[in-house]
Amino acid sequence: MTYDGFQIEAFEAGRGLWHARIRREDFEPVVIDGVSFPELEVGFAWSNAEAAVADAKTRIDYLNRRSVVPGQRRKVAHA
């Protein structure tokens, strides 16, 4: 599934232990504090895939709030 510029993949890492993997739709890395990640595994051992996806969406919202896309940075700088 996709959400706000990211692909989300829920997976079971043990019986009934659901996690989610996220990566950007454009396949560019996610950069956190200068460290580049091609994908991130997020969340805890949720009891179902829906909970893992919901948690991944929360993490994506956080990432999008704290980052600025370079194209947007240029627009703001020239506004």
PDB file of C-alpha atoms in Angstrom:
ATOM      1  CA  MET A   1       0.000   0.000   0.000  1.00  0.00           C
ATOM      2  CA  THR A   2       1.101   3.595  -0.427  1.00  0.00           C
ATOM      3  CA  TYR A   3       0.639   6.476   1.965  1.00  0.00           C
ATOM      4  CA  ASP A   4       1.794  10.085   1.642  1.00  0.00           C
ATOM      5  CA  GLY A   5       4.805   9.362  -0.566  1.00  0.00           C
ATOM      6  CA  PHE A   6       5.811   6.065   1.048  1.00  0.00           C
ATOM      7  CA  GLN A   7       5.241   2.386   0.359  1.00  0.00           C
ATOM      8  CA  ILE A   8       4.174   0.337   3.388  1.00  0.00           C
ATOM      9  CA  GLU A   9       4.691  -3.404   3.618  1.00  0.00           C
ATOM     10  CA  ALA A  10       3.313  -5.241   6.656  1.00  0.00           C
ATOM     11  CA  PHE A  11       5.031  -8.503   7.519  1.00  0.00           C
ATOM     12  CA  GLU A  12       4.836 -11.129  10.209  1.00  0.00           C
ATOM     13  CA  ALA A  13       8.119 -11.637  12.100  1.00  0.00           C
ATOM     14  CA  GLY A  14       6.977 -14.618  14.115  1.00  0.00           C
ATOM     15  CA  ARG A  15       3.528 -15.946  14.781  1.00  0.00           C
ATOM     16  CA  GLY A  16       1.227 -12.989  15.469  1.00  0.00           C
ATOM     17  CA  LEU A  17       4.102 -10.459  15.635  1.00  0.00           C
ATOM     18  CA  TRP A  18       3.417  -7.871  12.951  1.00  0.00           C
ATOM     19  CA  HIS A  19       5.813  -5.144  11.843  1.00  0.00           C
ATOM     20  CA  ALA A  20       5.934  -2.745   8.903  1.00  0.00           C
ATOM     21  CA  ARG A  21       8.623  -1.759   6.435  1.00  0.00           C
ATOM     22  CA  ILE A  22       8.484   1.664   4.788  1.00  0.00           C
ATOM     23  CA  ARG A  23      10.362   3.116   1.831  1.00  0.00           C
ATOM     24  CA  ARG A  24       9.860   6.240  -0.232  1.00  0.00           C
ATOM     25  CA  GLU A  25       7.811   5.816  -3.408  1.00  0.00           C
ATOM     26  CA  ASP A  26      10.551   7.480  -5.455  1.00  0.00           C
ATOM     27  CA  PHE A  27      13.096   5.008  -3.984  1.00  0.00           C
ATOM     28  CA  GLU A  28      15.268   7.853  -2.684  1.00  0.00           C
ATOM     29  CA  PRO A  29      16.687   7.110   0.762  1.00  0.00           C
ATOM     30  CA  VAL A  30      15.164   8.421   3.951  1.00  0.00           C
ATOM     31  CA  VAL A  31      17.772  10.618   5.626  1.00  0.00           C
ATOM     32  CA  ILE A  32      17.640  10.919   9.406  1.00  0.00           C
ATOM     33  CA  ASP A  33      20.256  13.123  11.064  1.00  0.00           C
ATOM     34  CA  GLY A  34      22.522  12.741   8.040  1.00  0.00           C
ATOM     35  CA  VAL A  35      22.240   8.945   7.910  1.00  0.00           C
ATOM     36  CA  SER A  36      20.734   7.457   4.748  1.00  0.00           C
ATOM     37  CA  PHE A  37      18.305   4.511   4.942  1.00  0.00           C
ATOM     38  CA  PRO A  38      16.934   2.792   1.802  1.00  0.00           C
ATOM     39  CA  GLU A  39      14.045   1.473   3.930  1.00  0.00           C
ATOM     40  CA  LEU A  40      13.001   1.423   7.565  1.00  0.00           C
ATOM     41  CA  GLU A  41      11.366  -1.249   9.675  1.00  0.00           C
ATOM     42  CA  VAL A  42       9.082   0.470  12.133  1.00  0.00           C
ATOM     43  CA  GLY A  43       6.849  -0.389  15.013  1.00  0.00           C
ATOM     44  CA  PHE A  44       6.649  -3.092  17.570  1.00  0.00           C
ATOM     45  CA  ALA A  45       5.230  -6.584  17.557  1.00  0.00           C
ATOM     46  CA  TRP A  46       1.630  -5.644  16.757  1.00  0.00           C
ATOM     47  CA  SER A  47      -1.065  -8.297  16.985  1.00  0.00           C
ATOM     48  CA  ASN A  48      -2.280  -7.740  13.413  1.00  0.00           C
ATOM     49  CA  ALA A  49      -1.221  -6.243  10.097  1.00  0.00           C
ATOM     50  CA  GLU A  50      -3.694  -3.353  10.341  1.00  0.00           C
ATOM     51  CA  ALA A  51      -2.129  -2.141  13.597  1.00  0.00           C
ATOM     52  CA  ALA A  52       1.356  -2.351  12.070  1.00  0.00           C
ATOM     53  CA  VAL A  53       0.205  -0.298   9.055  1.00  0.00           C
ATOM     54  CA  ALA A  54      -1.493   2.273  11.303  1.00  0.00           C
ATOM     55  CA  ASP A  55       1.739   2.656  13.278  1.00  0.00           C
ATOM     56  CA  ALA A  56       3.733   3.001  10.044  1.00  0.00           C
ATOM     57  CA  LYS A  57       1.421   5.830   8.952  1.00  0.00           C
ATOM     58  CA  THR A  58       2.102   7.619  12.237  1.00  0.00           C
ATOM     59  CA  ARG A  59       5.861   7.271  11.639  1.00  0.00           C
ATOM     60  CA  ILE A  60       5.493   8.557   8.063  1.00  0.00           C
ATOM     61  CA  ASP A  61       3.547  11.580   9.304  1.00  0.00           C
ATOM     62  CA  TYR A  62       6.379  12.291  11.747  1.00  0.00           C
ATOM     63  CA  LEU A  63       9.053  11.934   9.064  1.00  0.00           C
ATOM     64  CA  ASN A  64       7.164  14.227   6.703  1.00  0.00           C
ATOM     65  CA  ARG A  65       6.695  16.875   9.408  1.00  0.00           C
ATOM     66  CA  ARG A  66      10.392  17.006  10.281  1.00  0.00           C
ATOM     67  CA  SER A  67      11.796  16.981   6.754  1.00  0.00           C
ATOM     68  CA  VAL A  68      11.779  19.406   3.885  1.00  0.00           C
ATOM     69  CA  VAL A  69      11.894  18.223   0.287  1.00  0.00           C
ATOM     70  CA  PRO A  70      14.729  20.107  -1.543  1.00  0.00           C
ATOM     71  CA  GLY A  71      12.307  21.469  -4.161  1.00  0.00           C
ATOM     72  CA  GLN A  72      10.129  22.913  -1.425  1.00  0.00           C
ATOM     73  CA  ARG A  73      13.188  24.415   0.298  1.00  0.00           C
ATOM     74  CA  ARG A  74      14.054  26.334  -2.905  1.00  0.00           C
ATOM     75  CA  LYS A  75      10.504  27.677  -3.226  1.00  0.00           C
ATOM     76  CA  VAL A  76      10.510  28.876   0.369  1.00  0.00           C
ATOM     77  CA  ALA A  77      13.948  30.473  -0.004  1.00  0.00           C
ATOM     78  CA  HIS A  78      12.752  32.496  -3.015  1.00  0.00           C
ATOM     79  CA  ALA A  79       9.323  33.390  -1.685  1.00  0.00           C
TER      80      ALA A  79
END
